[in-house]
Short mmCIF file of C-alpha atoms and ligand atoms in Angstrom, two decimals:
data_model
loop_
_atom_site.label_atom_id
_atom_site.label_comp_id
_atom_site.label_asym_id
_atom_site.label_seq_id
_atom_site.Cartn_x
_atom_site.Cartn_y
_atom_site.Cartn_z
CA UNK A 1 0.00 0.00 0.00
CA UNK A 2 1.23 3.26 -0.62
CA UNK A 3 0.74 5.03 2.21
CA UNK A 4 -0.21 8.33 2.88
CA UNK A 5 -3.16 7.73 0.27
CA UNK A 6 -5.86 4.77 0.44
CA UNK A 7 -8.02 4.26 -2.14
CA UNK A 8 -11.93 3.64 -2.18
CA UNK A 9 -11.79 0.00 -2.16
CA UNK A 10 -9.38 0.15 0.86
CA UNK A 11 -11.36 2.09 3.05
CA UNK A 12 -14.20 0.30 2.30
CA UNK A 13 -13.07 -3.65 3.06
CA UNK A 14 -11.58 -1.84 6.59
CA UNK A 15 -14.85 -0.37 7.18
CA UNK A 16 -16.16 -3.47 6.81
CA UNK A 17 -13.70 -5.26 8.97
CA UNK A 18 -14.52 -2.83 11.57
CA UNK A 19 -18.09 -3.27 11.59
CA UNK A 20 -17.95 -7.18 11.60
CA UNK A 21 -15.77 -7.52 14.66
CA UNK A 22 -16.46 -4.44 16.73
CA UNK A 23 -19.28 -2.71 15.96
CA UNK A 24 -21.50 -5.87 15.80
CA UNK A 25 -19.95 -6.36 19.66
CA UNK A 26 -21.55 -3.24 20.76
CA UNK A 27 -18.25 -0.53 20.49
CA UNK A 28 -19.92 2.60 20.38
CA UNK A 29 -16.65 3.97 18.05
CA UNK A 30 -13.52 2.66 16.27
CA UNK A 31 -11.31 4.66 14.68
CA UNK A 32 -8.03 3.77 13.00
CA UNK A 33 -5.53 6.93 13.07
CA UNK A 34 -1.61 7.25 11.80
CA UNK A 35 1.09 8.28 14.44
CA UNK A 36 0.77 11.63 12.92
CA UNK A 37 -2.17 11.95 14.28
CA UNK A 38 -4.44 11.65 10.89
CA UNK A 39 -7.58 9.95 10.69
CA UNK A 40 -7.68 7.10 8.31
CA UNK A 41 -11.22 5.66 9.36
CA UNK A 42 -14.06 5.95 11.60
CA UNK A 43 -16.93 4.14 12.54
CA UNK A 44 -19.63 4.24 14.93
CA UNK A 45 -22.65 3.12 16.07
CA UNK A 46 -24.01 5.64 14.61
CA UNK A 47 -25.35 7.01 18.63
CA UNK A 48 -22.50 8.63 19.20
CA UNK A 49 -21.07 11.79 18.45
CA UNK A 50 -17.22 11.89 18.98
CA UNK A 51 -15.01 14.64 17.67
CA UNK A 52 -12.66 12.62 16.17
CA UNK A 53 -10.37 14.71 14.83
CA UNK A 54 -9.67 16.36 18.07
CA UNK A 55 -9.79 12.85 19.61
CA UNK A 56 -7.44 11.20 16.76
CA UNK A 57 -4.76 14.51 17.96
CA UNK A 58 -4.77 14.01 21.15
CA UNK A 59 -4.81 9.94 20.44
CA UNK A 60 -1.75 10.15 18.60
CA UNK A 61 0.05 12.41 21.14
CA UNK A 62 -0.69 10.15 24.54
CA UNK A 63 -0.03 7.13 22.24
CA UNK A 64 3.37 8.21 21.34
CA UNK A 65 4.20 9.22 25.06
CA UNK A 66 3.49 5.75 26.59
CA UNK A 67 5.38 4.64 23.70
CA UNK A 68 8.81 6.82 24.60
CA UNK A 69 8.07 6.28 28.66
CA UNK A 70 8.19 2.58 27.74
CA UNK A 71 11.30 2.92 25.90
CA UNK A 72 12.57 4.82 29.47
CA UNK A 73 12.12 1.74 31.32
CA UNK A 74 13.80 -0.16 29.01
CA UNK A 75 10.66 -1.84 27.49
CA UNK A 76 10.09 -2.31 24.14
CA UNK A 77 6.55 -0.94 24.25
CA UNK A 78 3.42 -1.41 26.11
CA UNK A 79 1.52 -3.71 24.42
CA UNK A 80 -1.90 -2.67 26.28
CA UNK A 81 -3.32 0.87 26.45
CA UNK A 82 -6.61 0.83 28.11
CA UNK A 83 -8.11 3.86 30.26
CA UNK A 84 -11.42 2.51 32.12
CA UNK A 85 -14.10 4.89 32.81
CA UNK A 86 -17.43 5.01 34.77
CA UNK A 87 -19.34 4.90 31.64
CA UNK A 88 -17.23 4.70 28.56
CA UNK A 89 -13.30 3.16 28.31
CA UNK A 90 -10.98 3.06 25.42
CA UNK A 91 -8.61 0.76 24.34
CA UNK A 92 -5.38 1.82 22.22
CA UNK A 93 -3.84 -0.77 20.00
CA UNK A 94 -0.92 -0.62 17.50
CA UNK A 95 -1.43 -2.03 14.43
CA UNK A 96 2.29 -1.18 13.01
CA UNK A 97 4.65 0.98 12.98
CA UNK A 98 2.31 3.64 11.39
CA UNK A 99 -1.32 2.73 12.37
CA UNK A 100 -3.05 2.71 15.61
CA UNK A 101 -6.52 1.18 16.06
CA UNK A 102 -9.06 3.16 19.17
CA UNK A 103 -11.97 1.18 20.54
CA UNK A 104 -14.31 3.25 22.49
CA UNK A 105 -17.20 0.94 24.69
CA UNK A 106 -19.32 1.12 27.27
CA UNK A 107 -19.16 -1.37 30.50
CA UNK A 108 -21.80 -3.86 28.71
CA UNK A 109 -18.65 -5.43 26.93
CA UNK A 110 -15.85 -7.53 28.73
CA UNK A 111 -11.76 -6.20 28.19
CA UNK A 112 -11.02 -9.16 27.33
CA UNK A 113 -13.77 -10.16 24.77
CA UNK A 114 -13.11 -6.93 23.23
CA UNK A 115 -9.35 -7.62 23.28
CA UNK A 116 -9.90 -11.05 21.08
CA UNK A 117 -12.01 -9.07 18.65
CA UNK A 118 -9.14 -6.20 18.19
CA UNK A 119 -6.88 -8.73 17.50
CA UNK A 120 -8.66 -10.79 15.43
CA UNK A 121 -9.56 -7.07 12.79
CA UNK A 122 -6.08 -5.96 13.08
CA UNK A 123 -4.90 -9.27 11.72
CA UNK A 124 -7.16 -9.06 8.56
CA UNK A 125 -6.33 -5.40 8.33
CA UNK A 126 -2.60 -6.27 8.49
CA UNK A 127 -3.32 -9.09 5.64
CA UNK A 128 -5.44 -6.66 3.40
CA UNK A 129 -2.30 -3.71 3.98
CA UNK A 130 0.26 -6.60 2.71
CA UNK A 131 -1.25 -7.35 -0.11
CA UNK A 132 -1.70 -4.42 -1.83
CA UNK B 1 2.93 13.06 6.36
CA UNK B 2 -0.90 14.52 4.30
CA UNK B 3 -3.03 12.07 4.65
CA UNK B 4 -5.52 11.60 1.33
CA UNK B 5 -8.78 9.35 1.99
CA UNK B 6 -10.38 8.91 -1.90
CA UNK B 7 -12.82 7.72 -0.71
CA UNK B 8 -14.34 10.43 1.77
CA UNK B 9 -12.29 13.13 -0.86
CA UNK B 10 -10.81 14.02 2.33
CA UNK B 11 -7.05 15.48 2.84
CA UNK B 12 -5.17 15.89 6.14
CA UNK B 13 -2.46 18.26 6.34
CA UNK B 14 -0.54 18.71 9.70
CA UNK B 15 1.08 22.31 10.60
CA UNK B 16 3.22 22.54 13.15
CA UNK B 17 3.83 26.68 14.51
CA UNK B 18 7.22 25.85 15.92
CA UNK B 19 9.90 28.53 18.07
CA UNK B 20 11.46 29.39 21.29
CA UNK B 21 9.05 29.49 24.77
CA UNK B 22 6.97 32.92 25.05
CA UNK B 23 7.47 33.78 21.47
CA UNK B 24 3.62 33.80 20.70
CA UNK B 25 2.85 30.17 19.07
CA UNK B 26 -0.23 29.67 20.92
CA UNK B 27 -1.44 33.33 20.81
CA UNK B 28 -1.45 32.88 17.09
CA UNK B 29 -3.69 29.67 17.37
CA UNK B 30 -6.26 31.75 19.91
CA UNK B 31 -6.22 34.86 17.64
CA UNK B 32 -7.14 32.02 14.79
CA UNK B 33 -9.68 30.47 16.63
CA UNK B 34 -11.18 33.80 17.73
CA UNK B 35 -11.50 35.05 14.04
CA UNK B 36 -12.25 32.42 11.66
CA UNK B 37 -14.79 30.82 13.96
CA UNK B 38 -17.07 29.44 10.85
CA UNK B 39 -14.08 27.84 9.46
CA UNK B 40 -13.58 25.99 13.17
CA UNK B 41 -15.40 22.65 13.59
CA UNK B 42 -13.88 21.96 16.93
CA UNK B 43 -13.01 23.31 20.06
CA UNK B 44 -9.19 24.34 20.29
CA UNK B 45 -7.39 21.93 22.17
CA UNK B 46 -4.82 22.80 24.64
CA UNK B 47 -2.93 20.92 27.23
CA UNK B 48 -1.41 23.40 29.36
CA UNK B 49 0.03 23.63 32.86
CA UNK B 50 -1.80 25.35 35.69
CA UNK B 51 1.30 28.27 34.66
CA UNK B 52 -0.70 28.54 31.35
CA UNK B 53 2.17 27.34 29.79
CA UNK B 54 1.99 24.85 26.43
CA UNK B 55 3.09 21.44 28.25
CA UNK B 56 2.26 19.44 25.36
CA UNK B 57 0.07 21.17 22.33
CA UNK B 58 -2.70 22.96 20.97
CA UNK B 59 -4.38 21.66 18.62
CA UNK B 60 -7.21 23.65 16.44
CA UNK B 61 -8.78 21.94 13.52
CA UNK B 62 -9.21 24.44 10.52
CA UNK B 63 -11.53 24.07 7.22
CA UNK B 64 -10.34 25.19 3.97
CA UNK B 65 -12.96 24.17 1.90
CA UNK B 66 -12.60 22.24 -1.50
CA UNK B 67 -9.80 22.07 -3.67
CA UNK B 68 -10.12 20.29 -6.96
CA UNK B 69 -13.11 18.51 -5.60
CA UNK B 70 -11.10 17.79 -1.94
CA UNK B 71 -12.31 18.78 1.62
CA UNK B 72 -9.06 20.07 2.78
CA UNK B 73 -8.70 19.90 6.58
CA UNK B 74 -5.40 22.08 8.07
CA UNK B 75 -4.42 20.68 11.77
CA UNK B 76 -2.86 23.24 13.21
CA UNK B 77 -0.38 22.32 16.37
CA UNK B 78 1.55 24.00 18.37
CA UNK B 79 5.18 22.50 19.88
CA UNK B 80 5.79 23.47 23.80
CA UNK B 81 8.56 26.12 23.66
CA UNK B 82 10.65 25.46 27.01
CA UNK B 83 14.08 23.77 26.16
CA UNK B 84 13.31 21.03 29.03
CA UNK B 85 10.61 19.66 26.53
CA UNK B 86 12.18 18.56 23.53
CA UNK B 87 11.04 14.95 23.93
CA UNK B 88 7.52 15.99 23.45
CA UNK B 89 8.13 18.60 20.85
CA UNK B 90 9.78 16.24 18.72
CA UNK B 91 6.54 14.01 18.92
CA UNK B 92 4.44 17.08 17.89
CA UNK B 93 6.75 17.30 14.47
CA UNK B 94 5.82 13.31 13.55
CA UNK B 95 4.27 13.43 10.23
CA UNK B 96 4.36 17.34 9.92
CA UNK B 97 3.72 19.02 5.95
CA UNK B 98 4.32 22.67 6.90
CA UNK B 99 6.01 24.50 9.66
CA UNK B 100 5.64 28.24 10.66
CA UNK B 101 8.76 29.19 12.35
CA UNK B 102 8.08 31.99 15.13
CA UNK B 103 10.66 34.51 16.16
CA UNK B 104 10.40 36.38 19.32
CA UNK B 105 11.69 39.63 17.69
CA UNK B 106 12.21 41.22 21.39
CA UNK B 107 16.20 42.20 20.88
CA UNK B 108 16.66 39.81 24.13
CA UNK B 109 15.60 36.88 22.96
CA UNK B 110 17.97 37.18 19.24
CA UNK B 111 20.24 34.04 20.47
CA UNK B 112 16.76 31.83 22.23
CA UNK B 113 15.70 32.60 18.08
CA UNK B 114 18.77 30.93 16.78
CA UNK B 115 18.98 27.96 19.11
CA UNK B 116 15.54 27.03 18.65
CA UNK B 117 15.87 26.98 14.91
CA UNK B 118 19.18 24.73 14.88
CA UNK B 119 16.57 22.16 17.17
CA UNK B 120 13.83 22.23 14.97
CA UNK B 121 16.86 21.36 12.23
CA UNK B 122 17.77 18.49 14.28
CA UNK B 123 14.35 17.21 15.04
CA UNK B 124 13.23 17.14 10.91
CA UNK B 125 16.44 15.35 10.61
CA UNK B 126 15.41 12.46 13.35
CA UNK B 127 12.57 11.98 11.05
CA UNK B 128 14.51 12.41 7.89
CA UNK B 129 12.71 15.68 6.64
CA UNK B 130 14.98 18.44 5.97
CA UNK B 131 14.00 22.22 6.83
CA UNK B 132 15.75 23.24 3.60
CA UNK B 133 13.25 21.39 1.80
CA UNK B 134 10.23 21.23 4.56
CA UNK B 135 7.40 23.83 3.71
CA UNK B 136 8.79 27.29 6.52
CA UNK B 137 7.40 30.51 6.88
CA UNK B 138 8.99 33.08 9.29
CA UNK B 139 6.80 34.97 11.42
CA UNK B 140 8.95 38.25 13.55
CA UNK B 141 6.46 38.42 16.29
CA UNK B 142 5.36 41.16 18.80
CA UNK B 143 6.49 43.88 16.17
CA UNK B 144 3.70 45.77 18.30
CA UNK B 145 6.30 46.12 21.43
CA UNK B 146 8.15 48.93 19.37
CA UNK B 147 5.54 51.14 19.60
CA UNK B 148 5.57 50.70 23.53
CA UNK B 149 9.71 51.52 23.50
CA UNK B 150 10.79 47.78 24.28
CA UNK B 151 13.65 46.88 22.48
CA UNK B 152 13.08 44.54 19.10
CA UNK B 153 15.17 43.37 16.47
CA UNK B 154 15.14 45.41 13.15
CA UNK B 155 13.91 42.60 10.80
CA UNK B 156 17.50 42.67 8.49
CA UNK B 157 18.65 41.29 11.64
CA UNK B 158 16.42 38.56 12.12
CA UNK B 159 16.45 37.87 8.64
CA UNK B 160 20.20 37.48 8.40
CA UNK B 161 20.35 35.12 11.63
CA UNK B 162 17.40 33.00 10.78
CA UNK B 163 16.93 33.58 7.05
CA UNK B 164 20.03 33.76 5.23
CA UNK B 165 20.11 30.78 4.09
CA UNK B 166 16.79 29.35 4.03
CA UNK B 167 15.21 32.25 2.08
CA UNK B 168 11.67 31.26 2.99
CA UNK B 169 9.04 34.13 2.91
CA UNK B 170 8.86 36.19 6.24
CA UNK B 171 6.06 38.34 7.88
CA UNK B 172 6.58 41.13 10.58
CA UNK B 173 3.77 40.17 13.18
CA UNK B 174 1.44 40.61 16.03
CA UNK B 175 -0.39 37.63 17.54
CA UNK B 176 -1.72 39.91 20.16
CA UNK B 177 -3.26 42.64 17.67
CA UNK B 178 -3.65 39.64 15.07
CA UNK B 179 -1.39 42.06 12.97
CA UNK B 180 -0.14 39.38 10.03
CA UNK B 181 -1.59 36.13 11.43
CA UNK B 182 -3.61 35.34 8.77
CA UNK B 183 -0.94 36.22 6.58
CA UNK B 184 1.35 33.96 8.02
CA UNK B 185 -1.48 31.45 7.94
CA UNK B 186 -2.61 31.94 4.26
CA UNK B 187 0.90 31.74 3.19
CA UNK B 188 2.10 28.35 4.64
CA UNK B 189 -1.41 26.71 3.63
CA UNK B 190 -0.39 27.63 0.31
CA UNK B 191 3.38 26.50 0.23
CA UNK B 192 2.01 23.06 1.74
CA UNK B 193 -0.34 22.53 -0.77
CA UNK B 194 1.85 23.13 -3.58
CA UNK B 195 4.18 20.88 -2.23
CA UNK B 196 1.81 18.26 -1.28
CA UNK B 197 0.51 18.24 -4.83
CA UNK B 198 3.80 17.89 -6.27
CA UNK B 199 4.51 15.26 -4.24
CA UNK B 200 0.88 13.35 -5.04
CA UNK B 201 -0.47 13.89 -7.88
N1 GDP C 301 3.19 42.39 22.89
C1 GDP C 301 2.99 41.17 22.40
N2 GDP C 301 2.90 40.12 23.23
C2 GDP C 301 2.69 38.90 22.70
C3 GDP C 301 2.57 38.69 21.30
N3 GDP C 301 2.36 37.37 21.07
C4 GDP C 301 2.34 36.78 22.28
N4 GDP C 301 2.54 37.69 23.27
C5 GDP C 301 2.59 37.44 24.71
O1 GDP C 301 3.69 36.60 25.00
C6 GDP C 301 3.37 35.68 26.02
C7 GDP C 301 3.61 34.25 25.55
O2 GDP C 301 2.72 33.95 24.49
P1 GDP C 301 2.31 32.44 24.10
O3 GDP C 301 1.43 32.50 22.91
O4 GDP C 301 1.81 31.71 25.29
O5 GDP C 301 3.74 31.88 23.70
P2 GDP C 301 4.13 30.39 23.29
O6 GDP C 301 4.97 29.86 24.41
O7 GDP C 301 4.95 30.54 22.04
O8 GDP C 301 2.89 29.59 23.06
C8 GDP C 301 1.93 35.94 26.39
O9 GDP C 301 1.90 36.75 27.53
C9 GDP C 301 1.38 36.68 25.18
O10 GDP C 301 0.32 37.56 25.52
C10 GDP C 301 2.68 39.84 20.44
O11 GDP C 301 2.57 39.79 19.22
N5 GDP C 301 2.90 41.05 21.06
MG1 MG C 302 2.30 27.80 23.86
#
C-alpha cells in the first residue's frame, strides 16, 4: 500500500472489517488513526457523536508518550493501552509501525472479549495492507 | 505526512507553529480560533500547565474548503517552547507538511531565536525531513512592542540570523493585535499545498 493515500476500495473492506468484529460487539466507536495523528477511518454506532479529529490529535500524542516512557524503562513498548471509565473506556492498540486502532465501549462489553475481537480485525487489516 | 482518503475526498495536512518558549505560538492559534470561527469545527485543544504554559500542544482543527473537488482539513499544532521539553516537541513534528517558524523579535531573545531553529533542524532530521526542503514561513512576532519603546530586532537582523540561508518568505507580526496572522497562515497553507501536490499527484 502506498501510504499516505488509500483508495476507495481500501477504506471500504476496513470499514467493513470494523463493523464485523467491533461494531457488531456493541463498540460505540472505532477509529483507526496514523502516528501523525491523521484519521484514516471511523466508525460508529451511529449514537454517538465523537469529535474525532480532536480525539485522533490528542490519540496520537498520549499514544506516542506511553510509547517513549516505555522505551525509558527499558521496554520495548506497552503492548496494552486501556483507560477505564465510569461509563465509557478506550482501548489503544498498534497495528504497526504507522497505524493505531481506538476502541471506544461502554461497561456492557468484557476487556477481554473486546481484546480477542481487536486482534482478530487488526490481523485481517494487516493481511489486506500486505497485499496491496 | 498529508493524509488523502479517496474515498471520503478528504485530505489531512498537519502544521506545526514551531519557536522558542513565550514567542507567541499559541497566541497565534487563539487569535485564529477567535477570528475564523465558521471555518472551526472543533473546540481548540490545549494541554497546558496550571502556569498557562503549552506542556504538550494545541491543537485547532481548521476548514479550507474544496480544492479540486477535496475537503481540505489544516491541523494546526503548536510545539511546547521550554528547552526542558524537547522529547515531546519532537513528537508534535511526527508526520508534519508545513512548519511556521516563530521569532520572538524582542532584541533579548535574538540568540533563544537561533537555538531554537538549529533544534527544529535536528528534530526534521530524526525523522529524515529536511527544513531546507520542509514547507517554513517566518513569522517576527510582537512587532507591536516597538511602539511601547521595548527593544526589538530590526527585521535585516532577524532575517540574516534565521533567514540567510533558508530564504523562505517572512512576515513582521502581532499575535496579540492579530497584525499578520492570517498572513502567516494563508501563506504556509499555500506552500504546503503546492508541495503536497507535487509530491501526489
Ligand atoms: N506584545 C505582544 N505580546 C505577545 C505577542 N504574542 C504573544 N505575546 C505574549 O507573550 C506571552 C507568551 O505567548 P504564548 O502565545 O503563550 O507563547 P508560546 O509559548 O509561544 O505559546 C503571552 O503573555 C502573550 O500575551 C505579540 O505579538 N505582542
Ligand atoms: Mg504555547
Amino acid at each position: 500500500m502506498n501510504y499516505g493515500i488509500v483508495s476507495q476500495e481500501q477504506i471500504e473492506k476496513i470499514d467493513s472489517i470494523l463493523t464485523d468484529k467491533l461494531i457488531k460487539l456493541g463498540v460505540d466507536c472505532v477509529i483507526v488513526i496514523d502516528m501523525a495523528g491523521n484519521i484514516i477511518t471511523a466508525k460508529d454506532n451511529s449514537e454517538s457523536k465523537y469529535d474525532v479529529y480532536s480525539f485522533a490529535a490528542l490519540a496520537a500524542g498520549n499514544f506516542a508518550t506511553v510509547d517513549a516512557m516505555a522505551k525509558l524503562v527499558g521496554e520495548e513498548e506497552f503492548s496494552l493501552l486501556f483507560h477505564k471509565g465510569q461509563e465509557s473506556s478506550i482501548h489503544f492498540s498498534k497495528i504497526d509501525e504507522e497505524l493505531l486502532l481506538i476502541s471506544m465501549f461502554g461497561q456492557e462489553i468484557s476487556l477481554g472479549f473486546l481484546r480477542l475481537n481487536v486482534v482478530d480485525a487488526i490481523e485481517q487489516i494487516k493481511r489486506l495492507w500486505n497485499k496491496s | 505526512m498529508s493524509f488523502i482518503n479517496l474515498k471520503e475526498k478528504v485530505v489531512q495536512v498537519k502544521i506545526v507553529y514551531y519557536g522558542p518558549g513565550r514567542c507567541g505560538k499559541t497566541t497565534n492559534l487563539e487569535y485564529i480560533n477567535r477570528t475564523f470561527r465558521n471555518q472551526i469545527v472543533s473546540e481548540m485543544v490545549s494541554l497546558k500547565t496550571h502556569g498557562d504554559r503549552t506542556l504538550f500542544f494545541d491543537f485547532l482543527p481548521f476548514n479550507m474548503g474544496k480544492i479540486k473537488g477535496y475537503d481540505i482539513k489544516i491541523q494546526l499544532y503548536t510545539v511546547p517552547g521550554q528547552v526542558k521539553y524537547n522529547a515531546t516537541r519532537k513528537l508534535v513534528l511526527r508526520g508534519v507538511d508545513g512548519i511556521v517558524f516563530v521569532a520572538d523579535a524582542m532584541a533579548k531573545q535574538r540568540e533563544k531565536n537561533i537555538r531554537s531553529l538549529n533544534q527544529l533542524h535536528e528534530n526534521l532530521l530524526s525523522y529524515k525531513e529536511s527544513i531546507f526542503k520542509i514547507p517554513l514561513v517566518m513569522q517576527y512576532n510582537k512587532i507591536d512592542l516597538k511602539e511601547h519603546g521595548i527593544p526589538i530586532l530590526p527585521t535585516e537582523v532577524l532575517q540574516k540570523d534565521l533567514n540567510s540561508r533558508l530564504q523562505v518568505p517572512h512576515f513582521e507580526a502581532s499575535a496579540v493585535t492579530g497584525y499578520n496572522v492570517a498572513a502567516t497562515l494563508k501563506k504556509i497553507i499555500a506552500s504546503t499545498i503546492i508541495s503536497i501536490q507535487k509530491k501526489l499527484f
